[in-house]
mmCIF file with all atom_site columns, C-alpha atoms in Angstrom:
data_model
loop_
_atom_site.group_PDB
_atom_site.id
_atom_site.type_symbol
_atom_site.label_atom_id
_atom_site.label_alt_id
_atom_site.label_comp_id
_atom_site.label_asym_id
_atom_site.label_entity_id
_atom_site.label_seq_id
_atom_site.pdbx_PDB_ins_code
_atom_site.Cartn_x
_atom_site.Cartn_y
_atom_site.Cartn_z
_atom_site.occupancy
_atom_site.B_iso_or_equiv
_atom_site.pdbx_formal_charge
_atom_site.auth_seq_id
_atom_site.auth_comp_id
_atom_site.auth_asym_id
_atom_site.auth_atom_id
_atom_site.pdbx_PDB_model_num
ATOM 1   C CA . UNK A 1 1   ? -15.957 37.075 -67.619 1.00 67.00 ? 18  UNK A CA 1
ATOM 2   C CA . UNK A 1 2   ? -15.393 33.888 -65.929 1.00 78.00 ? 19  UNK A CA 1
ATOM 3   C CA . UNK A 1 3   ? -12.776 31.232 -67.465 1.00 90.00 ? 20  UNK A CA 1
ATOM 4   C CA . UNK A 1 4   ? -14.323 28.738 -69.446 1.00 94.00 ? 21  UNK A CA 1
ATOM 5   C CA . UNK A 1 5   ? -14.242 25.393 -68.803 1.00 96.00 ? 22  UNK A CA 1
ATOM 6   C CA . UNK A 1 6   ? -12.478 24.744 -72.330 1.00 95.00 ? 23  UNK A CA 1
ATOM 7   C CA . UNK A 1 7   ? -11.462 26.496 -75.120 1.00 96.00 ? 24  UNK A CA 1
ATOM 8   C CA . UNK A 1 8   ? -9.871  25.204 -78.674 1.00 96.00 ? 25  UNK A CA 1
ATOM 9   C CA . UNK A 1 9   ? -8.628  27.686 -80.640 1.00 96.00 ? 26  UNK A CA 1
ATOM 10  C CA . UNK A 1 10  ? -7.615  27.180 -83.982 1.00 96.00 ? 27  UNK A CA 1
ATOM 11  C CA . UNK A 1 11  ? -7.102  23.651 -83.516 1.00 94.00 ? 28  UNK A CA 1
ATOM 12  C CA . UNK A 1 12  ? -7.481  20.261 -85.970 1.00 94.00 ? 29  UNK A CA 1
ATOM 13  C CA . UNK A 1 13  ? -9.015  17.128 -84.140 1.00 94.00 ? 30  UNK A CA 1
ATOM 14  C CA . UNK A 1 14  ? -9.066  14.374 -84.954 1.00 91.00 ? 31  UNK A CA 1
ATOM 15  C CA . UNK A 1 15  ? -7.782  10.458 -84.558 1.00 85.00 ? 32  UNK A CA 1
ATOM 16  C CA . UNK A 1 16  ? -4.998  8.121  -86.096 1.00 83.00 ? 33  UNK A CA 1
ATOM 17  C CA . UNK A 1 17  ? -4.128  10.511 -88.382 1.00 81.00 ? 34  UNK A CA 1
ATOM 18  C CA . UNK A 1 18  ? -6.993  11.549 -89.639 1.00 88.00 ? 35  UNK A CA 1
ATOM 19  C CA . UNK A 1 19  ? -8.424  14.901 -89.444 1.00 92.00 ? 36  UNK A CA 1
ATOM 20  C CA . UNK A 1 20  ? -12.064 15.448 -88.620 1.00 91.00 ? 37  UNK A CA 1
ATOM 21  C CA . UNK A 1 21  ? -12.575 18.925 -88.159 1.00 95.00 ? 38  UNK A CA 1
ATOM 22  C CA . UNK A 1 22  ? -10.331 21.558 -88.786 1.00 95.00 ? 39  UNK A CA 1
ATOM 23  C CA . UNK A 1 23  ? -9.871  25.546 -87.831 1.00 95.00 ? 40  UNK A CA 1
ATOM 24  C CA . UNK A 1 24  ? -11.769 24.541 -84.422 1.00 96.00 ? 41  UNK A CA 1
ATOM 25  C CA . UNK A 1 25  ? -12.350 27.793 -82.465 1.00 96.00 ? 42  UNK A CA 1
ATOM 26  C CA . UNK A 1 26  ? -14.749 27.107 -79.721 1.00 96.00 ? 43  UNK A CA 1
ATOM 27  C CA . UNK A 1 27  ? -15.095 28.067 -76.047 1.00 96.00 ? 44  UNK A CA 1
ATOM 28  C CA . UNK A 1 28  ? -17.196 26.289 -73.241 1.00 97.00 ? 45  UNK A CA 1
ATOM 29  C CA . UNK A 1 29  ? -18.493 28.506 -70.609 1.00 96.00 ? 46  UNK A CA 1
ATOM 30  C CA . UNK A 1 30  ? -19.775 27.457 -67.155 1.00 97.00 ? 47  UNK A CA 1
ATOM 31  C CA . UNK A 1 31  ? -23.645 27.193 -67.128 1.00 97.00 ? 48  UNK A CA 1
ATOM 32  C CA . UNK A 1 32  ? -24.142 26.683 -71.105 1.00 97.00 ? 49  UNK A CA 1
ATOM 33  C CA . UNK A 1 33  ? -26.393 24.314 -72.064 1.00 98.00 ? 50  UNK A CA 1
ATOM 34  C CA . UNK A 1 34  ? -24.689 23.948 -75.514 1.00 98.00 ? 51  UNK A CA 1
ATOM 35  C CA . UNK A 1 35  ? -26.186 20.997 -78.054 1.00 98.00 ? 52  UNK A CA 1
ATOM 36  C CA . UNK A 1 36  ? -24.020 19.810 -81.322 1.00 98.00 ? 53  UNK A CA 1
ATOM 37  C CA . UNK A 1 37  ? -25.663 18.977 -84.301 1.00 98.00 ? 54  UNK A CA 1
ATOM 38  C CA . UNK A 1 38  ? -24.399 17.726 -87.583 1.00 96.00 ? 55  UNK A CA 1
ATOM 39  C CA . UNK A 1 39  ? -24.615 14.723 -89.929 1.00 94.00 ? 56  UNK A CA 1
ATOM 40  C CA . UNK A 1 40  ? -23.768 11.214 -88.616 1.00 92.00 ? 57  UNK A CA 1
ATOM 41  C CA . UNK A 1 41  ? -19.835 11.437 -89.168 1.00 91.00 ? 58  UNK A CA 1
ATOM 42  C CA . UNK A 1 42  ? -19.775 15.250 -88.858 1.00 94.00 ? 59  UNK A CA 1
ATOM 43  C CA . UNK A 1 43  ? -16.993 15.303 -85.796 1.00 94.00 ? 60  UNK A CA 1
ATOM 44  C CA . UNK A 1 44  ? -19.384 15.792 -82.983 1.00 96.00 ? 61  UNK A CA 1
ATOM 45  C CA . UNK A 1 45  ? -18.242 12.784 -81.179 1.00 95.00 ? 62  UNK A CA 1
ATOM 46  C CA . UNK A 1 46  ? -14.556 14.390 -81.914 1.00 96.00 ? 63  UNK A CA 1
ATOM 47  C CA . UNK A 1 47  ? -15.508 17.254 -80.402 1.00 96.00 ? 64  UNK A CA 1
ATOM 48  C CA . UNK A 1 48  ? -16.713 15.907 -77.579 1.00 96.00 ? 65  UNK A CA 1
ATOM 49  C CA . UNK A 1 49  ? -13.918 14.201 -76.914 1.00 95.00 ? 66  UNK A CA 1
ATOM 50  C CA . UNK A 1 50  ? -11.756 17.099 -77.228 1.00 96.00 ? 67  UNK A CA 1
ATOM 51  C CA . UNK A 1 51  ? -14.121 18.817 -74.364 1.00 96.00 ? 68  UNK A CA 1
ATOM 52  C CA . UNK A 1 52  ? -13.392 15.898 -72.319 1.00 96.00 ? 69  UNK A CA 1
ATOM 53  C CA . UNK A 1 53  ? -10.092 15.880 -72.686 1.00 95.00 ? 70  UNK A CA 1
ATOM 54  C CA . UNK A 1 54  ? -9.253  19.807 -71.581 1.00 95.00 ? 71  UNK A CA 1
ATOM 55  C CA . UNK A 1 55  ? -12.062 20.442 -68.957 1.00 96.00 ? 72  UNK A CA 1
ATOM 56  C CA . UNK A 1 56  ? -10.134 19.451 -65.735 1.00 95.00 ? 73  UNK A CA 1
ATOM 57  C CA . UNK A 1 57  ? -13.640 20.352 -63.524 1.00 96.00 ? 74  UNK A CA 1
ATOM 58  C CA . UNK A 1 58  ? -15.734 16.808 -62.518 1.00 97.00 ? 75  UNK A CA 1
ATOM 59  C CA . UNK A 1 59  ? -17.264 15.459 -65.471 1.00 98.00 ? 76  UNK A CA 1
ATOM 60  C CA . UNK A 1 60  ? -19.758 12.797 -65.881 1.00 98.00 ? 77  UNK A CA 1
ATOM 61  C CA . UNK A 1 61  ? -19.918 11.250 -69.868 1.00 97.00 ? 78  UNK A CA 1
ATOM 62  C CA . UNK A 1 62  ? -22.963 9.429  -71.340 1.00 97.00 ? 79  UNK A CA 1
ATOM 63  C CA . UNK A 1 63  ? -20.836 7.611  -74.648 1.00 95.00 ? 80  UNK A CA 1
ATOM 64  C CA . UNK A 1 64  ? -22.641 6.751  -77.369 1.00 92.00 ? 81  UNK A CA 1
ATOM 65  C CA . UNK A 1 65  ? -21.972 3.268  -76.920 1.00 93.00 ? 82  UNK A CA 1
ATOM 66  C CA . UNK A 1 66  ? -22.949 3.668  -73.001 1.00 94.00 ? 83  UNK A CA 1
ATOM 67  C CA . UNK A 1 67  ? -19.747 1.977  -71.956 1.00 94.00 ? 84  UNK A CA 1
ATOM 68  C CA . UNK A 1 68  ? -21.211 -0.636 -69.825 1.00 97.00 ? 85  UNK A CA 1
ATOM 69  C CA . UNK A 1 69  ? -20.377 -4.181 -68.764 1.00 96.00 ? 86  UNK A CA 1
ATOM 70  C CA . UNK A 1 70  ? -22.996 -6.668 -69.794 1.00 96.00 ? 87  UNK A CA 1
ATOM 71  C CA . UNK A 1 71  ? -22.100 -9.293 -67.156 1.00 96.00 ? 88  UNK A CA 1
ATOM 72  C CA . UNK A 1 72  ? -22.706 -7.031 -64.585 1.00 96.00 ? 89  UNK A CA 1
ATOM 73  C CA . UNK A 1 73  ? -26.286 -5.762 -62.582 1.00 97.00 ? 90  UNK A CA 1
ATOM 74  C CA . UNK A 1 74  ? -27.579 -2.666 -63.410 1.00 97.00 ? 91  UNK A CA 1
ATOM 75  C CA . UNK A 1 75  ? -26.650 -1.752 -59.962 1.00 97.00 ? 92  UNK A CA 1
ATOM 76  C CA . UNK A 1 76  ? -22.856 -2.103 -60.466 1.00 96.00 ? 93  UNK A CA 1
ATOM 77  C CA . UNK A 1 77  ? -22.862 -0.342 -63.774 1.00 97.00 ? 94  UNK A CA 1
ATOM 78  C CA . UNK A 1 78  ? -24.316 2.681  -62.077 1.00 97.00 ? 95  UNK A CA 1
ATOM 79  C CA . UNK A 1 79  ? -21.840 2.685  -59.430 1.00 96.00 ? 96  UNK A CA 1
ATOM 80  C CA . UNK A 1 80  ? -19.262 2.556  -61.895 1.00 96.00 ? 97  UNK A CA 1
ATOM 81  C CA . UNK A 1 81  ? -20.211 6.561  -61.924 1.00 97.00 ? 98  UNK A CA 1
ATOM 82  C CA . UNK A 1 82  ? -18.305 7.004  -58.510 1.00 96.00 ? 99  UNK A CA 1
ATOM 83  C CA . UNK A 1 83  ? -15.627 3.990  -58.341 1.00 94.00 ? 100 UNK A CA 1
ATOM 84  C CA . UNK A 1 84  ? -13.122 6.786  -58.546 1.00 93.00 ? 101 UNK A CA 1
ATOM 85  C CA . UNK A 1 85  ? -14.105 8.751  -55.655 1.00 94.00 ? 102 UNK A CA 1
ATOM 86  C CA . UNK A 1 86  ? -13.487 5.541  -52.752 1.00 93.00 ? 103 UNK A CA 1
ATOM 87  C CA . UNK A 1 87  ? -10.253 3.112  -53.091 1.00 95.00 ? 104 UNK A CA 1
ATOM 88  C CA . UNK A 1 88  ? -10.046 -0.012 -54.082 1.00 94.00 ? 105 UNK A CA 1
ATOM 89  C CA . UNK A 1 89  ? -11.011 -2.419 -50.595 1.00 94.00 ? 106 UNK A CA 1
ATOM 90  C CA . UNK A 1 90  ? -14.368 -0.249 -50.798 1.00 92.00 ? 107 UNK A CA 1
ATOM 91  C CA . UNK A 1 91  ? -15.333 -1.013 -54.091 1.00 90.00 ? 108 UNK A CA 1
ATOM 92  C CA . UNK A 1 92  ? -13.996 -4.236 -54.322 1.00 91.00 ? 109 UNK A CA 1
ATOM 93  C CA . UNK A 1 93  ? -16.692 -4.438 -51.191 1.00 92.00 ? 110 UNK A CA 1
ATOM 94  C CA . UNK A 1 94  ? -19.263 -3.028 -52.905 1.00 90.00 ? 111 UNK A CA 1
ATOM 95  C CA . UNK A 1 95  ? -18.787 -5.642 -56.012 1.00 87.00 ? 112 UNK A CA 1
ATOM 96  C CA . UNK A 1 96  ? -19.552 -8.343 -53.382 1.00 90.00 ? 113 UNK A CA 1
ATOM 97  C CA . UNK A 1 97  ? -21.497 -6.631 -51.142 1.00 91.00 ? 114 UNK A CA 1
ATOM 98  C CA . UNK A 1 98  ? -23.251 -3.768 -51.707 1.00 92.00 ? 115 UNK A CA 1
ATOM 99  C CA . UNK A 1 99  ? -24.564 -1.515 -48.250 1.00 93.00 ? 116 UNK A CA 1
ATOM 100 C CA . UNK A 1 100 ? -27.731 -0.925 -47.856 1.00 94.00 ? 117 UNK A CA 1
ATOM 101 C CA . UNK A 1 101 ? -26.717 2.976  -48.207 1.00 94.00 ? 118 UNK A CA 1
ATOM 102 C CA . UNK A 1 102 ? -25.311 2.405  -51.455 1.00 95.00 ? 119 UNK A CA 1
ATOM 103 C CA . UNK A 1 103 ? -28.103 0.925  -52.460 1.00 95.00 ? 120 UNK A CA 1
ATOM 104 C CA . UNK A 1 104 ? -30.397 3.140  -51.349 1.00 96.00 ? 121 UNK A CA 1
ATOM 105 C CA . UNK A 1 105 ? -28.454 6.282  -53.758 1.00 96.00 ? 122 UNK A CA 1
ATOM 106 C CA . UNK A 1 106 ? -28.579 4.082  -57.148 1.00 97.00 ? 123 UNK A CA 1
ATOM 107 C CA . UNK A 1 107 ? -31.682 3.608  -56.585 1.00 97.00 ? 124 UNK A CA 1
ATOM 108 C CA . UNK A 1 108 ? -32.851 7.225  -56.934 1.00 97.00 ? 125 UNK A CA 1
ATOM 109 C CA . UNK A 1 109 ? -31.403 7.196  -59.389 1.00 97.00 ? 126 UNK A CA 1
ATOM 110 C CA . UNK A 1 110 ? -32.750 4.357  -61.275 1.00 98.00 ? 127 UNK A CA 1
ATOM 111 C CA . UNK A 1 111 ? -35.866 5.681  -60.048 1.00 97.00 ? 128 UNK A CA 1
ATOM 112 C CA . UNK A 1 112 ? -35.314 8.885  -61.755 1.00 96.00 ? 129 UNK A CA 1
ATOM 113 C CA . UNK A 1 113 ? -34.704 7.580  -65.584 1.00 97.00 ? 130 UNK A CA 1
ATOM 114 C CA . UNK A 1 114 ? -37.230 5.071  -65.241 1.00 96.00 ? 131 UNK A CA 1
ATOM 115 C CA . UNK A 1 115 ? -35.726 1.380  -64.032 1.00 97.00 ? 132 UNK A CA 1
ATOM 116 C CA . UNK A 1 116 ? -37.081 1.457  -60.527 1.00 96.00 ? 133 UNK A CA 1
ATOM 117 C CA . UNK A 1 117 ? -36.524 -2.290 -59.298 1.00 94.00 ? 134 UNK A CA 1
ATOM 118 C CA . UNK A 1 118 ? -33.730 -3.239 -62.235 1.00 96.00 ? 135 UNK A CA 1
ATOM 119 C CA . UNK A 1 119 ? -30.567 -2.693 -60.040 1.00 96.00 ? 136 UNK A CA 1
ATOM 120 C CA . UNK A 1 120 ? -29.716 -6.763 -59.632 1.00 96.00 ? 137 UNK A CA 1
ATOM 121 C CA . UNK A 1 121 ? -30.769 -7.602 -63.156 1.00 97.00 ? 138 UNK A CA 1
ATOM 122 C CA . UNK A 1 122 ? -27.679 -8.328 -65.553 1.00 97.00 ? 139 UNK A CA 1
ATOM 123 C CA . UNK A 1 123 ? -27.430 -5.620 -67.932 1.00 97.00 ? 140 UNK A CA 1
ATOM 124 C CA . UNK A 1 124 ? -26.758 -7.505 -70.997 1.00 97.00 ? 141 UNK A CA 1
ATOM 125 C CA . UNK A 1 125 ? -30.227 -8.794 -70.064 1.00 97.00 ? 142 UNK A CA 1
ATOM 126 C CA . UNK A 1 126 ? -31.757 -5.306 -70.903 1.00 97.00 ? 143 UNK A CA 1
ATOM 127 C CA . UNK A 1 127 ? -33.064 -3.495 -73.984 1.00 96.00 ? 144 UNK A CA 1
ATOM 128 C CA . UNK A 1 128 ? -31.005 -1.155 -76.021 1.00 95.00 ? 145 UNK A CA 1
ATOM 129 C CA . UNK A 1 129 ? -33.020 2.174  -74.744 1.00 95.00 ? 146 UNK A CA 1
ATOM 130 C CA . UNK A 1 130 ? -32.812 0.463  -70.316 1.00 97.00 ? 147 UNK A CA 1
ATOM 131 C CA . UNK A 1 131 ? -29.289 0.137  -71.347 1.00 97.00 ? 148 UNK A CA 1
ATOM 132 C CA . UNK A 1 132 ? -29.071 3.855  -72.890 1.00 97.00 ? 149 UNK A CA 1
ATOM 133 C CA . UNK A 1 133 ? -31.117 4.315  -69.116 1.00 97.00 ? 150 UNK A CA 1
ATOM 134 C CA . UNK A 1 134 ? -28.358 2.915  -67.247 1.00 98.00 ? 151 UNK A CA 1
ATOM 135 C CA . UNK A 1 135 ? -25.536 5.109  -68.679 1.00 98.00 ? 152 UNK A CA 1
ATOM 136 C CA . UNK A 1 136 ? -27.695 8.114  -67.882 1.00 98.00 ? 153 UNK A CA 1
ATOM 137 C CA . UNK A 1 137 ? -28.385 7.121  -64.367 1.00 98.00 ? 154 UNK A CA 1
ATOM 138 C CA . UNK A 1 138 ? -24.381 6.589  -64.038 1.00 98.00 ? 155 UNK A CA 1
ATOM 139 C CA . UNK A 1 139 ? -24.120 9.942  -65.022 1.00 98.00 ? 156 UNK A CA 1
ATOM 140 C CA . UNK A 1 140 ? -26.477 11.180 -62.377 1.00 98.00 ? 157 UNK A CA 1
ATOM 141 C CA . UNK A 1 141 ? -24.941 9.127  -59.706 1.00 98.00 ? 158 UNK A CA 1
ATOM 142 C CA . UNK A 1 142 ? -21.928 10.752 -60.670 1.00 98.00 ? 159 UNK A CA 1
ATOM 143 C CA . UNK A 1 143 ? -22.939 14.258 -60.813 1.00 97.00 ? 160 UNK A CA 1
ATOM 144 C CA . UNK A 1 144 ? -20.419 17.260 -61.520 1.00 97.00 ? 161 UNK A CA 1
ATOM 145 C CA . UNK A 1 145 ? -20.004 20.460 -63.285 1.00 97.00 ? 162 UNK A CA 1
ATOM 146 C CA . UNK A 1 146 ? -20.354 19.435 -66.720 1.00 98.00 ? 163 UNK A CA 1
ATOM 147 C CA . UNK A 1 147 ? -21.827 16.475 -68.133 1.00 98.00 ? 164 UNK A CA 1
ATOM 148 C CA . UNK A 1 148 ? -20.932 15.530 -71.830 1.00 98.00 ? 165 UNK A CA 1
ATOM 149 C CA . UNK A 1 149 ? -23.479 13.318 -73.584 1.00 97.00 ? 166 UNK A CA 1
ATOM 150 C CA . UNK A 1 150 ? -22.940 11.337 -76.946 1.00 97.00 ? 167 UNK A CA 1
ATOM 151 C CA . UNK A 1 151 ? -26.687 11.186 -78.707 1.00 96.00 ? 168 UNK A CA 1
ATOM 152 C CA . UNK A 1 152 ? -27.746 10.071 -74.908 1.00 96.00 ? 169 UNK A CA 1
ATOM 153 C CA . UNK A 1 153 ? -31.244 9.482  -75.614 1.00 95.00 ? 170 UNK A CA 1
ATOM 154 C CA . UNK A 1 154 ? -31.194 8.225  -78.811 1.00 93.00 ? 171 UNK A CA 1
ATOM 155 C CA . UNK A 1 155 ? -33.046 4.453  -78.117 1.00 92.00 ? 172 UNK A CA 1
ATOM 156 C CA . UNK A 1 156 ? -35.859 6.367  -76.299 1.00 93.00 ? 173 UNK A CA 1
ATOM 157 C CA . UNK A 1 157 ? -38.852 7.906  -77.112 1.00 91.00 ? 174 UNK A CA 1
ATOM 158 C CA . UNK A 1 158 ? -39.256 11.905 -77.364 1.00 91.00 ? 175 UNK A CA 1
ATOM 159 C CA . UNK A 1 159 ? -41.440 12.633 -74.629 1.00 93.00 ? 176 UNK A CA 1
ATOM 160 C CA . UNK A 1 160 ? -39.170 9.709  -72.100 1.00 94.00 ? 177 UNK A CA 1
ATOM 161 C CA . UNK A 1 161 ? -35.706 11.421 -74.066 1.00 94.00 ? 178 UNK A CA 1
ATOM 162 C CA . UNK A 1 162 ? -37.249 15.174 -73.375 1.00 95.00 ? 179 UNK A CA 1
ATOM 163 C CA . UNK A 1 163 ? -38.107 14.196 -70.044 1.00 96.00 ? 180 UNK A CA 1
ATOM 164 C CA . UNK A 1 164 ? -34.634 12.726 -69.246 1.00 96.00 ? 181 UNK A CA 1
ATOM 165 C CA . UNK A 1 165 ? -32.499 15.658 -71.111 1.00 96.00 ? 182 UNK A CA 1
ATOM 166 C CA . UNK A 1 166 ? -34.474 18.221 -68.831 1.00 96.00 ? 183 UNK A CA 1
ATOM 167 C CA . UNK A 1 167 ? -33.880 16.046 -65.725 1.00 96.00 ? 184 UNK A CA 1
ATOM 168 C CA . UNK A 1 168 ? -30.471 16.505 -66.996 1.00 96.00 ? 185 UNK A CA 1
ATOM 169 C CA . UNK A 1 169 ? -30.283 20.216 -67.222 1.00 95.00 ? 186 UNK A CA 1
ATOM 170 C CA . UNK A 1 170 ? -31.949 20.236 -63.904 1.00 96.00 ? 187 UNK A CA 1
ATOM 171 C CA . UNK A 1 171 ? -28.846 18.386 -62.478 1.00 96.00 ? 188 UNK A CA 1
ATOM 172 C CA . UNK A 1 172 ? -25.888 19.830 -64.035 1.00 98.00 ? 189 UNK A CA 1
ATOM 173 C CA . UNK A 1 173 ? -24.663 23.081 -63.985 1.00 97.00 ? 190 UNK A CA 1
ATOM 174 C CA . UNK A 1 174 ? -23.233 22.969 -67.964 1.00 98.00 ? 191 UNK A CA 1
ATOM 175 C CA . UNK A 1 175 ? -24.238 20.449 -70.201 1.00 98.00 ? 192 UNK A CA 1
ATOM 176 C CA . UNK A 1 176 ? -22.770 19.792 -73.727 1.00 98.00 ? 193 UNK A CA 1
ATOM 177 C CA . UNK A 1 177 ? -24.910 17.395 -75.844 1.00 98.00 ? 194 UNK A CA 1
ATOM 178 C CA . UNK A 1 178 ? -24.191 15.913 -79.283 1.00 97.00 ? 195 UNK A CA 1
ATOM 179 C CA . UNK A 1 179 ? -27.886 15.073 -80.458 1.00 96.00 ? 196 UNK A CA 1
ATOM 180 C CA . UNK A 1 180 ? -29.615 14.431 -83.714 1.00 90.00 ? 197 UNK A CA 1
ATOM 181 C CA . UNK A 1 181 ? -33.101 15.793 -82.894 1.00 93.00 ? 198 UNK A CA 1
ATOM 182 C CA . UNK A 1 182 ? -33.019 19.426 -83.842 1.00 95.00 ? 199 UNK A CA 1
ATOM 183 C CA . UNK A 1 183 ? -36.874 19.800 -82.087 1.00 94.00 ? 200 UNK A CA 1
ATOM 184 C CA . UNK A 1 184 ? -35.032 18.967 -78.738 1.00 95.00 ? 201 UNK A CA 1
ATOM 185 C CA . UNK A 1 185 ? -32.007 20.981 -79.183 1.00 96.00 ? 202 UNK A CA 1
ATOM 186 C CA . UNK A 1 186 ? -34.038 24.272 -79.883 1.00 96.00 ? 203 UNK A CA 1
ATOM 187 C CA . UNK A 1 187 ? -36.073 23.122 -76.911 1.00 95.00 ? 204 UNK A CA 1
ATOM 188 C CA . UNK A 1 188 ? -32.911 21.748 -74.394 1.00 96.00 ? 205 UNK A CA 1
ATOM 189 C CA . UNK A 1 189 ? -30.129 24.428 -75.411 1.00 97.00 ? 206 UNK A CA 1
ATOM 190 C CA . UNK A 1 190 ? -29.101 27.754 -74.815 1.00 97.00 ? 207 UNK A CA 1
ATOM 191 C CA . UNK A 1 191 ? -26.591 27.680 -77.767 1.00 98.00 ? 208 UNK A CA 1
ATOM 192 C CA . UNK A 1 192 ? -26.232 25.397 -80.827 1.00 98.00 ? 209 UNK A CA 1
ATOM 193 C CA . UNK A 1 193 ? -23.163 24.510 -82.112 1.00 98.00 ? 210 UNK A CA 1
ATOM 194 C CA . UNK A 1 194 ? -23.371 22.942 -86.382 1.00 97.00 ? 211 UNK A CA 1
ATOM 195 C CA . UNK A 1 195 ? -20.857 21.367 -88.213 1.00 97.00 ? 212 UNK A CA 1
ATOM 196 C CA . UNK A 1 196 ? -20.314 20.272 -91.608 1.00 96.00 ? 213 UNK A CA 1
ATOM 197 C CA . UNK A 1 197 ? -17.617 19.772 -93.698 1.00 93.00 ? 214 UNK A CA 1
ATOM 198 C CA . UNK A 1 198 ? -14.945 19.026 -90.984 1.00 93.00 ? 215 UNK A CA 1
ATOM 199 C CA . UNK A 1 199 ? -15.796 22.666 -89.655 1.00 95.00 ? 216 UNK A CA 1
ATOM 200 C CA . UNK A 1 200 ? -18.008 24.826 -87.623 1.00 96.00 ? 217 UNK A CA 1
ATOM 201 C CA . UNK A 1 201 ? -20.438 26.820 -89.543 1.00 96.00 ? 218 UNK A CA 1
ATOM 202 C CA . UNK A 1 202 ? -22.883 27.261 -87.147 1.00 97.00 ? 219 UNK A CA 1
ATOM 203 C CA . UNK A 1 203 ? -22.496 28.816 -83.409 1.00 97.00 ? 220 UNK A CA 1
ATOM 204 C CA . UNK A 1 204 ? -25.121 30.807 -82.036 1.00 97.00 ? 221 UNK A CA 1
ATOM 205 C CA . UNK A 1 205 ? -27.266 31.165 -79.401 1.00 98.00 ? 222 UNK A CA 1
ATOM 206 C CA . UNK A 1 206 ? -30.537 29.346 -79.774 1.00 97.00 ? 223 UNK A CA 1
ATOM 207 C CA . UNK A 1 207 ? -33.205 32.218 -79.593 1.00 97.00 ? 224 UNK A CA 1
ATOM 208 C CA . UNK A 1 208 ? -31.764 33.357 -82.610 1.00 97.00 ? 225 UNK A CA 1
ATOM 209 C CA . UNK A 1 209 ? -32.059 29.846 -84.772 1.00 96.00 ? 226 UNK A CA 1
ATOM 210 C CA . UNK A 1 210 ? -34.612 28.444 -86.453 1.00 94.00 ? 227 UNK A CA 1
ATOM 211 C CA . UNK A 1 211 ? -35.079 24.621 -87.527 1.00 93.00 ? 228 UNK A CA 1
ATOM 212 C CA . UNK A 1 212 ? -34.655 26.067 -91.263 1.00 94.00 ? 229 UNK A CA 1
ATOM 213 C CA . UNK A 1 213 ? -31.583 27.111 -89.632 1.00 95.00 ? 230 UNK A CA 1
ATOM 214 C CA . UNK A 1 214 ? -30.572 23.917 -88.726 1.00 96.00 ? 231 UNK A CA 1
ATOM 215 C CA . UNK A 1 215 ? -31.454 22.482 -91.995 1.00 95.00 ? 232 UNK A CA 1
ATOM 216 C CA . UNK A 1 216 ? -28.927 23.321 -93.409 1.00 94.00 ? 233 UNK A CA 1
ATOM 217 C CA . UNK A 1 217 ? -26.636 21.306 -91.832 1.00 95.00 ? 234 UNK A CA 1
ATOM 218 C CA . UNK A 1 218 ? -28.083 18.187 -93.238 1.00 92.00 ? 235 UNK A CA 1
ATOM 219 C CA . UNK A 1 219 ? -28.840 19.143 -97.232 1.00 86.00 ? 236 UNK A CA 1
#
């Protein structure tokens, strides 16, 4: 069996003191496509983090709150995706003056979640879902073995979020969603991962779930 990308076992997580889920035995294996579903408030953001935290493989994360800077263009929040793989007289470069060839790569990628012809326009000029849109495509840009999204599709529709999510599982070799939609996680996943009640009370994998299944995570 080849080594997962992370594994908690037996752990607590939470923040500041305060403990969100407890008893956390969970393991991430390469080429899952593993959804988490719970309750706003449940700990799937914790566990996210947690993931993020231990898997030392390249990782591209789509926040919740998308983690961009309004002042900037679309363009330069995308390329915010691979600022750490040049130093800092290239990027600094590219803040002022972007190559064509650079341009060119964000965007295709803009192209592929839908803002084709955005890439100079301010962000905090955009819609919540373009902005959602623009976190994604920073996550494409970036690319990886893993990427960790935080309800990324939320602000979208379900046939433009089940479009993106399977562009997404197109591009990455594991993904690890938090979502709310249990239609698209039966759909997206391989395995489904509930919690309630600061703990994990369902882990399975998703052939063998139901949405009655999943209902009970919410009554």
């Amino acid at each position: 069996m080849a080594a997962p990308l992370a594994a908690l076992t037996g752990e607590s997580l939470g923040w500041g003191g305060h403990v969100a889920l407890r008893d956390v035995t969970l393991r991430i294996d390469p080429g899952e496509r593993v959804v988490l579903l719970g309750r706003s408030g449940a700990g799937k953001s914790t566990l996210l983090a947690a993931f993020h935290d231990r898997i030392t493989e390249r990782t591209a994360l789509v926040p919740q709150d998308h983690g961009l800077i309004g002042t900037l263009s679309v363009f330069h929040n995308v390329w915010m995706g691979v600022l750490d793989d040049h130093g800092t007289a290239r990027n600094l470069r590219t803040l002022v003056w972007p190559r064509k060839a650079e341009r060119a790569r964000v965007e295709a990628v803009l192209q592929a979640v839908g803002l084709t012809g955005l890439g100079q326009r301010p962000v905090a000029q955009l819609s919540g879902g373009q902005r959602q849109r623009v976190a994604l495509g920073r996550a494409l840009l970036r690319q990886g073995a893993v990427v960790l999204g935080d309800e990324p599709v939320t602000a979208l529709d379900p046939a433009q979020g089940g479009a993106l999510l399977d562009h997404i599982a197109g591009v990455f070799p594991t993904v690890v969603l938090a979502l709310h939609d249990m239609g698209q996680a039966l759909r997206i996943a391989s395995r489904i991962v509930g919690l309630r009640d600061g703990r994990i009370v369902i882990d399975a994998p998703t052939a063998d779930l139901s949405e009655s299944d999943l209902l009970t995570l919410y009554r």
